[in-house]
Short mmCIF file of C-alpha atoms in Angstrom, two decimals:
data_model
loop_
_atom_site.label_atom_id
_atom_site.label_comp_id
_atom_site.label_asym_id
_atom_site.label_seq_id
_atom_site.Cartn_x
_atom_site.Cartn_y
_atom_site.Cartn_z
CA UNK A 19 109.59 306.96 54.79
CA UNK A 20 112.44 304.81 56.12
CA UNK A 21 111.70 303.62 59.86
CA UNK A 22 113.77 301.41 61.65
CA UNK A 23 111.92 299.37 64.55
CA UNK A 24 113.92 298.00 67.82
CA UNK A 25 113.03 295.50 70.23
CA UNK A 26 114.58 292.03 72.05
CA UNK A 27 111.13 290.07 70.50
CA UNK A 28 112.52 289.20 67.23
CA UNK A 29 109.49 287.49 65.94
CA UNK A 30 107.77 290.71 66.63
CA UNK A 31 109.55 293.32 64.94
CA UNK A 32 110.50 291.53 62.02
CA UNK A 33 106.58 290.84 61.44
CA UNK A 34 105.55 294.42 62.16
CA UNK A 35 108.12 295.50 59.94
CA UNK A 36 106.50 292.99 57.01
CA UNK A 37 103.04 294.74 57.96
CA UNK A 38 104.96 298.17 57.47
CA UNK A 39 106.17 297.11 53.87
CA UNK A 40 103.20 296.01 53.07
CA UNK A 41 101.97 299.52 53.89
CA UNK A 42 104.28 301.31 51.84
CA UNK A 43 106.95 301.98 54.70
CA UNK A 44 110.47 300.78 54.29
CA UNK A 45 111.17 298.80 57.50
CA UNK A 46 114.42 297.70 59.02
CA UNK A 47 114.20 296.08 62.44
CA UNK A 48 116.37 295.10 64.99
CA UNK A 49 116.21 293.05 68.15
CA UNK A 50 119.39 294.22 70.39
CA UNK A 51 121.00 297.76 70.36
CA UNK A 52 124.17 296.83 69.03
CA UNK A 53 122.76 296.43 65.54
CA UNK A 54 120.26 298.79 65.65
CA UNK A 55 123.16 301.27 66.04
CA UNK A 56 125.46 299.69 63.00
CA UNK A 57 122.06 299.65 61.41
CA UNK A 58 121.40 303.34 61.68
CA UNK A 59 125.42 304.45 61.15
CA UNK A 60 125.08 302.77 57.36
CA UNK A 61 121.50 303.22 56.27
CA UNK A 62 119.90 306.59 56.70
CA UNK A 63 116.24 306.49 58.34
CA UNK A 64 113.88 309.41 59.14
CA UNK A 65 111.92 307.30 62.38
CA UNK A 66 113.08 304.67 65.12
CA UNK A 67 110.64 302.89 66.68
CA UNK A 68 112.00 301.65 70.15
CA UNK A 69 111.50 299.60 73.07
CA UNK A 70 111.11 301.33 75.88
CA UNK A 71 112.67 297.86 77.94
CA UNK A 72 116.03 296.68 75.86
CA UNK A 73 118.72 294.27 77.27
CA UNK A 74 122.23 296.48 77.83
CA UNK A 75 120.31 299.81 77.76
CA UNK A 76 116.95 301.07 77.84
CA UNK A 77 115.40 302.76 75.00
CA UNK A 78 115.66 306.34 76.00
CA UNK A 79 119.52 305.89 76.10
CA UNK A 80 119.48 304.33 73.05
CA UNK A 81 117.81 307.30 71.84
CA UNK A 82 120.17 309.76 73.08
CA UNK A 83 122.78 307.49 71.15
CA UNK A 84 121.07 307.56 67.70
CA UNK A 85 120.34 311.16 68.03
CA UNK A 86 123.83 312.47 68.45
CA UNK A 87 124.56 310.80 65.25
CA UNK A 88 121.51 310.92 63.26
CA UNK A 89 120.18 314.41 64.81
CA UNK A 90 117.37 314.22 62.02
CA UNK A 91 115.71 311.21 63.10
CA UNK A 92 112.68 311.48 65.02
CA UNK A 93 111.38 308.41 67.78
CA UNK A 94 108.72 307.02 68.76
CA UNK A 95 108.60 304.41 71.85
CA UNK A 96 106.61 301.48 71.96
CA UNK A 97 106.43 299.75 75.53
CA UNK A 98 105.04 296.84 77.37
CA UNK A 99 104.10 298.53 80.41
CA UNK A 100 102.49 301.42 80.13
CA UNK A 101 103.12 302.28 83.75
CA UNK A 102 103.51 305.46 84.62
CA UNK A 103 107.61 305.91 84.94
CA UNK A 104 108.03 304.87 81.76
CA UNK A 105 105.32 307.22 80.19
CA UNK A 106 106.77 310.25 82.27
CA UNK A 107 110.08 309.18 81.10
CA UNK A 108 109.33 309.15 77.67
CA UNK A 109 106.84 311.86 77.17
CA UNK A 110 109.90 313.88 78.71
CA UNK A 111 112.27 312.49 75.68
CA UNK A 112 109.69 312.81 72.91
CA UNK A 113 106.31 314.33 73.54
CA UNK A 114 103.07 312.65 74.99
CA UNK A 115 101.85 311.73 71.48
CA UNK A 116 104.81 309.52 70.61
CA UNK A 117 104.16 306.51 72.99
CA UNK A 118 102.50 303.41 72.41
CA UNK A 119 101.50 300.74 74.19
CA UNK A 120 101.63 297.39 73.56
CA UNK A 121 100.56 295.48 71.25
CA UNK A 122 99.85 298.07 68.99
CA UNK A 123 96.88 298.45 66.41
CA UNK A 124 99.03 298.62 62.68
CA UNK A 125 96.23 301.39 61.93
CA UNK A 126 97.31 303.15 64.88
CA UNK A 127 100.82 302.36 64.53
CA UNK A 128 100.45 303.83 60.90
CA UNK A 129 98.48 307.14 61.46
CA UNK A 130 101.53 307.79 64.24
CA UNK A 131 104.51 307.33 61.86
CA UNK A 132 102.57 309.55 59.86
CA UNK A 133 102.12 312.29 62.13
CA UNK A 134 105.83 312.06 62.91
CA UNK A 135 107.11 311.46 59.66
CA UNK A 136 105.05 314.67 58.18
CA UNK A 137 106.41 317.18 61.38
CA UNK A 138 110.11 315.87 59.37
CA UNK A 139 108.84 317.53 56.29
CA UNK A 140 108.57 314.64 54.68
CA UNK A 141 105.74 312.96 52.34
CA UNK A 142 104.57 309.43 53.48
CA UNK B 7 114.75 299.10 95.36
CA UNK B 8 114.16 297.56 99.21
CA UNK B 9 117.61 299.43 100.61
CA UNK B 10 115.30 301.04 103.63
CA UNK B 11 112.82 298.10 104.16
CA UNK B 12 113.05 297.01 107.84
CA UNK B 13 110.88 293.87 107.93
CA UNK B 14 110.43 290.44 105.69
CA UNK B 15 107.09 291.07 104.77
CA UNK B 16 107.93 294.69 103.56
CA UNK B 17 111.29 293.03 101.02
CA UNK B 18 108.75 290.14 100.03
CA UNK B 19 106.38 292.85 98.70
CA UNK B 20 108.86 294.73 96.99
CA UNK B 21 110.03 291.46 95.67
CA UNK B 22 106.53 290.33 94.59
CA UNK B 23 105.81 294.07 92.75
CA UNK B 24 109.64 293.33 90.55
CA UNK B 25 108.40 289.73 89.61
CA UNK B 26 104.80 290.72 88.33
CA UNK B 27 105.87 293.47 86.70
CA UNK B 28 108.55 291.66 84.93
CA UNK B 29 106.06 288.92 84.53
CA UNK B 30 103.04 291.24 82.76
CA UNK B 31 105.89 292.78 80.69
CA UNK B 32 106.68 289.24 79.05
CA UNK B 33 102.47 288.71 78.98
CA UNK B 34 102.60 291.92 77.33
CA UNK B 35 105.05 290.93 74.58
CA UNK B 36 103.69 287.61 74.15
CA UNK B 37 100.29 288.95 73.17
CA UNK B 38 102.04 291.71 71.18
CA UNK B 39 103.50 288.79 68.84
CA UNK B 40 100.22 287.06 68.51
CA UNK B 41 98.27 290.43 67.80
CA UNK B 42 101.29 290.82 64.81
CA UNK B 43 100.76 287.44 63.38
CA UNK B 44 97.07 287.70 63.39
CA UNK B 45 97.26 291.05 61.58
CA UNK B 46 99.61 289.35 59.20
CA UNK B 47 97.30 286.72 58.64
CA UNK B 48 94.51 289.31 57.83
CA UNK B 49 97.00 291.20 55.58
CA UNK B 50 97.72 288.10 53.57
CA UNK B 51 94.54 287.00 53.29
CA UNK B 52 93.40 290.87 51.90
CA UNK B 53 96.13 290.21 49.35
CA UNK B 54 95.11 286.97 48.43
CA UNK B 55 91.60 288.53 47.54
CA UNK B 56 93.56 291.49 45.40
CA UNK B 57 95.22 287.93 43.69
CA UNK B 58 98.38 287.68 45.53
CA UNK B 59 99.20 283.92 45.96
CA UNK B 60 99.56 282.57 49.80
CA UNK B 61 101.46 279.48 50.08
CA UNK B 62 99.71 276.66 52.59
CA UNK B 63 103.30 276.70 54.13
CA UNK B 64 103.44 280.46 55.32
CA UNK B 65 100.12 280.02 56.52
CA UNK B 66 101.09 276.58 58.58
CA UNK B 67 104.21 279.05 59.52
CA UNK B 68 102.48 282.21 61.09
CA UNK B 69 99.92 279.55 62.74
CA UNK B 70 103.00 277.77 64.39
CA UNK B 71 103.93 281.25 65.52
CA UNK B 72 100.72 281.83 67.30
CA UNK B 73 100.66 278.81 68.91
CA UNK B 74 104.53 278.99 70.16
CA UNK B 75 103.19 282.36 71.92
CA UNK B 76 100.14 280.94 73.48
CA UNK B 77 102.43 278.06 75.17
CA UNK B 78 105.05 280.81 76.11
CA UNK B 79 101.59 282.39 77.14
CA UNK B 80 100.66 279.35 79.22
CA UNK B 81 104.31 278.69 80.84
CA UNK B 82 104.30 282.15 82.37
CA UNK B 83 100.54 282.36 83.77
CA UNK B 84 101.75 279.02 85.03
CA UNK B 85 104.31 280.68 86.71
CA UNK B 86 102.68 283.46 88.18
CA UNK B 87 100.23 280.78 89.50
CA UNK B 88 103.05 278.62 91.24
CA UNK B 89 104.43 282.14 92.48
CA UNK B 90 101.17 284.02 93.82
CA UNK B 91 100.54 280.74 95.67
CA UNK B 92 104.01 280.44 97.23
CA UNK B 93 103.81 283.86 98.80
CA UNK B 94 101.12 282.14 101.36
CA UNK B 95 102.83 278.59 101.88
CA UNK B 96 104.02 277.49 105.37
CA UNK B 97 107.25 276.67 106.18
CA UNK B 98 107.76 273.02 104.48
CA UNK B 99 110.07 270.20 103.52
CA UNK B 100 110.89 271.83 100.05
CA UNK B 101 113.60 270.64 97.41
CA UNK B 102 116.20 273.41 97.18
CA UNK B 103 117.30 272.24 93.34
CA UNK B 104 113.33 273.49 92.41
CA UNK B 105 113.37 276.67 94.55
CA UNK B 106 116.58 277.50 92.21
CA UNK B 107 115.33 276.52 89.25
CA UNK B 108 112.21 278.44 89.94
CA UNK B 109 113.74 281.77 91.10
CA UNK B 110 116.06 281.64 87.84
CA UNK B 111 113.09 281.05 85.68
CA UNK B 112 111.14 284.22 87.28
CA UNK B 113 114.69 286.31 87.09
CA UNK B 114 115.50 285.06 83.86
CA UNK B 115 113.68 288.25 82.10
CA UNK B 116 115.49 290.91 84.49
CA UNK B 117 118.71 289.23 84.36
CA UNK B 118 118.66 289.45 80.76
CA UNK B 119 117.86 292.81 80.23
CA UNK B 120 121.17 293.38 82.78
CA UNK B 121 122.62 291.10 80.18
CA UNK B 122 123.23 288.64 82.61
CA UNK B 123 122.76 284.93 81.82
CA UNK B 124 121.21 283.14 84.73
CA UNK B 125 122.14 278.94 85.01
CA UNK B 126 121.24 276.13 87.95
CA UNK B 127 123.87 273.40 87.98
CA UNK B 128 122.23 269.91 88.75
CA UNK B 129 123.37 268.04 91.73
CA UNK B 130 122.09 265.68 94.52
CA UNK B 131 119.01 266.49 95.85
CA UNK B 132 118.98 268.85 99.18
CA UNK B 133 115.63 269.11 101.22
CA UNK B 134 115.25 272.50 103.24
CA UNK B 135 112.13 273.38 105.68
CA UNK B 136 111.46 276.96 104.68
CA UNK B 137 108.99 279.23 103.47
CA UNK B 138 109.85 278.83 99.58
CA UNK B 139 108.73 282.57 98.67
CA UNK B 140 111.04 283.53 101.54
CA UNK B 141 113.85 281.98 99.83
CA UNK B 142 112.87 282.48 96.31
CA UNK B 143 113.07 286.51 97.65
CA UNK B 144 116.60 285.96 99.37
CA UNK B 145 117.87 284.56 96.01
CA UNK B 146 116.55 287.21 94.01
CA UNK B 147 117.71 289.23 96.38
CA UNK B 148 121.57 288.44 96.04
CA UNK B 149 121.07 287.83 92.33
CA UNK B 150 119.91 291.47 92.19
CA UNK B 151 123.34 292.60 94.04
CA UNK B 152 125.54 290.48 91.99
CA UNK B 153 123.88 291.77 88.63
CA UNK B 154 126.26 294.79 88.75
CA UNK B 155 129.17 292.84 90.20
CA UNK B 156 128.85 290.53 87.82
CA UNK B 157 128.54 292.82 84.66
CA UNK B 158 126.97 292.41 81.45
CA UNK B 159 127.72 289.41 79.27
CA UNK B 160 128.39 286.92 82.05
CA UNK B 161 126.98 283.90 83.38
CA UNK B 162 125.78 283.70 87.31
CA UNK B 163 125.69 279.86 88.53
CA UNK B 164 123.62 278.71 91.56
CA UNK B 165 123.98 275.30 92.40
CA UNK B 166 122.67 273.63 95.97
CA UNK B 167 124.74 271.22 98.09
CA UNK B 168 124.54 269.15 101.26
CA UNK B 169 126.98 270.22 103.94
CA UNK B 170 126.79 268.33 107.14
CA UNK B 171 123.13 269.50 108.63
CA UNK B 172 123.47 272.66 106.66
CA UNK B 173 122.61 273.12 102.68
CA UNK B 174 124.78 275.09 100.88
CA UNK B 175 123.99 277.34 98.17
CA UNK B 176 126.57 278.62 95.57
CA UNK B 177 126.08 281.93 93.68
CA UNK B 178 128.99 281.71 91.63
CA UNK B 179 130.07 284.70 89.13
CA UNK B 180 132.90 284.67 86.63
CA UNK B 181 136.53 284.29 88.41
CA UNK B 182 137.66 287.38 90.15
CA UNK B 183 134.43 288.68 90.43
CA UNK B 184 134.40 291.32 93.04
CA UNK B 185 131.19 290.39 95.09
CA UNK B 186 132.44 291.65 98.50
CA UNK B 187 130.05 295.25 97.95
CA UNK B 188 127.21 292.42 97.36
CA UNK B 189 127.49 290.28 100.54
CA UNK B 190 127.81 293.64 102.32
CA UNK B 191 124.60 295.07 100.87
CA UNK B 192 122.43 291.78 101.34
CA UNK B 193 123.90 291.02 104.68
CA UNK B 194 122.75 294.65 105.59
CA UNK B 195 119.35 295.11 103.43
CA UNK B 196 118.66 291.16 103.67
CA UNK B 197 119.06 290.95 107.52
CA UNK B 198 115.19 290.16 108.01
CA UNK B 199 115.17 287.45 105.42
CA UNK B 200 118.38 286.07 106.34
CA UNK B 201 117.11 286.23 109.68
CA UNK B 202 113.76 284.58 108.61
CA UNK B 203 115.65 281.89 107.16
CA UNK B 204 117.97 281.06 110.03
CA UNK B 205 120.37 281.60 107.06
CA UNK B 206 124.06 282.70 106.85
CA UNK B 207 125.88 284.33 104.11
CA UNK B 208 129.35 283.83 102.86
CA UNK B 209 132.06 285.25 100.40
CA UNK B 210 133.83 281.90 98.98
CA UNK B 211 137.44 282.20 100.28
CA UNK B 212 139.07 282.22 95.83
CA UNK B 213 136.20 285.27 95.82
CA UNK B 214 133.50 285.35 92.76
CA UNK B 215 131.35 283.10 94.37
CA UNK B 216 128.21 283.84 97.67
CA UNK B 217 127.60 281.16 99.67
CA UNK B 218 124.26 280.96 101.45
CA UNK B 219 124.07 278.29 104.23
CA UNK B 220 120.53 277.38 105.27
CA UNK B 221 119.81 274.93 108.06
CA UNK B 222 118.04 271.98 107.10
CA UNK B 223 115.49 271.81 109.61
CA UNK B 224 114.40 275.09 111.03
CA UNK B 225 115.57 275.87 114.87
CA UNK B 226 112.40 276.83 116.73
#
C-alpha cells in the first residue's frame, strides 16, 4: 500500500509517515500542495491522506486536483477541527467513514487505510 | 463573514469566534505532533525490545520535539489568555506598536493559510486611548479585506506613526496593490468600529497602502 500524507505541520507528517513504515505502509508526505501534487504526478499511490486546512487551497480542492489525474486514488481527510462544516464538507467528498480527527490514534489511523485500501482491491 | 453585522459588539463576536477557532486549530496540531512523537517513542522503544538499536541521540531528538510543541503549546494558551481578557478591558492608554504586533501574531495562522505573510515594522512608540480588542478587531478587520487584494505570496506591512494629535497606521501591500474594493468594504461593514474608535480610514494617495488614523485621546 503506497499512501501519501499532506499537511502544513511538517514535523507531523513526516513522523506519522515513519510510524506508517514502521507498519508496513510505504509513506510519502508532504507539507504544502505544490509538492504533494509533483509528488503524486511521478510516484503512483493508492491513498492520500489530507488536511482538511492547507495554505493556498483547502484539502477538498486539493482532492479534486489529485483525482482528475490519479482517478484511482482513494482519500481520506484528517482535520483539526472537527466542526461541523468541515465534516459535512468532507463526508460529501468521501463518505462519513473517511474523516479523522485530530491527533489521530496510529491503530486507528491503520485499521482506516485498511478499510480504504481493501475497497481498492488491494492487499495491505 | 460580518458583511450584515450592524453593531460593534455583534463584529467583535464574529471576530472573537475567527480567532479561537484559528487558535484551537493550531492547539489541535500542536497536540497532534506531540501525540506522533510519543507514539514514536513507544514504537522505538517496542523495537528496541525485538533488538533494534536506539541511539541516545534520536531519543534526545524526539524529546526536543515534544518539548518545542509544549512551548508552541504555552505561547498560544498565552495568547488566548492576553486575548479573552482584552475583549473586557476599558478604554486605556495602550501602545499601538503591541496592539500590532499582537493582532499579527493572532492573524498570523489565517494569513498564512491565504498565503499571505503578515510583518510589523518597528518605529517610535505611539500611545492610543482605546479599547485594544476594539482595535485588534478593526485591524483584523482590514487585514481580512486586503487578504484577497493582496493575493497569495505577498507580504502585508503595518507599521504605527505619530501624526500631529492623530496616530497613523499603515497597512501597506505590495506596490500597485488595488485596495480601493477594501477601504470600500471596511468603511461600509467597519462603520461601527470605526465609529467606536473615533477612527478614519484612508487609501494612501501612490495606492497599495490603508491608512487608519486614530485620535490619540478619545473625544468624549
Amino acid at each position: 500500500m503506497r499512501v501519501l500524507l499532506v499537511d502544513d505541520e511538517q514535523e507531523l507528517v513526516a513522523t506519522l509517515a515513519e510510524r506508517l513504515e514502521m507498519r508496513g505502509i510505504d509513506a510519502s508526505w508532504a507539507s504544502d500542495c505544490s509538492t504533494a501534487l509533483e509528488l503524486v504526478h511521478t510516484e503512483r499511490f493508492d491513498i492520500a491522506l489530507l488536511d482538511v486546512k492547507l495554505p493556498s487551497m483547502n484539502g477538498l480542492e486539493l482532492k479534486r486536483l489529485i483525482e482528475a489525474d490519479c482517478p484511482w486514488m482513494k482519500f481520506i481527510f484528517l482535520t483539526g477541527h472537527g466542526s461541523e462544516d468541515d465534516f459535512h464538507a468532507c463526508s460529501a467528498e468521501s463518505g462519513r467513514d473517511y474523516y479523522l480527527i485530530k491527533p489521530v490514534q496510529i491503530e486507528v489511523l491503520m485499521q482506516k487505510l485498511n478499510e480504504v485500501f481493501a475497497g481498492t482491491g488491494g492487499q495491505p | 463573514m460580518s458583511a450584515n453585522r450592524d453593531s460593534a459588539s455583534e463584529l467583535g463576536l464574529d471576530f472573537f469566534g475567527n480567532m479561537t477557532a484559528s487558535i484551537s486549530h493550531e492547539l489541535k496540531n500542536a497536540l497532534a505532533i506531540v501525540n506522533e512523537n510519543a507514539g514514536l517513542l513507544g514504537d522505538l522503544a517496542l523495537l528496541m525490545e525485538k533488538g533494534r538499536p536506539l541511539s541516545p541521540e534520536r531519543l534526545v531528538s524526539l524529546a526536543g520535539n515534544i518539548r518545542r510543541q509544549v512551548q508552541r503549546a504555552d505561547d498560544i494558551i498565552r495568547r488566548l489568555n492576553r486575548f479573552a481578557h482584552s475583549a473586557h478591558e476599558p478604554a486605556a492608554s495602550t501602545d499601538l506598536g503591541e496592539v500590532l504586533a499582537f493582532t499579527v501574531a493572532l492573524a498570523d495562522r489565517l494569513a498564512t493559510m491565504k498565503g499571505v505573510t503578515l510583518t510589523v515594522e518597528a518605529g517610535e512608540p505611539v500611545t492610543v486611548e482605546v479599547r485594544p480588542f476594539v482595535l485588534e478587531n478593526l485591524l483584523w478587520f482590514c487585514l481580512q479585506q486586503l487578504f484577497t487584494a493582496a493575493g497569495s505570496g505577498t507580504t502585508v506591512a503595518l507599521a504605527a506613526e505619530a501624526e500631529g494629535a492623530t496616530a497613523l497606521v499603515r497597512i501597506r501591500c505590495a506596490a500597485g496593490t488595488e485596495v480601493n474594493a477594501a477601504a470600500t468594504e471596511v468603511e461600509r461593514a467597519g462603520q461601527p468600529l470605526l465609529a467606536e474608535l473615533q477612527a478614519q480610514l484612508g487609501v494612501a494617495p501612490a495606492g497599495g497602502e490603508l491608512l487608519l488614523r486614530l485620535p490619540v485621546r478619545r473625544v468624549g
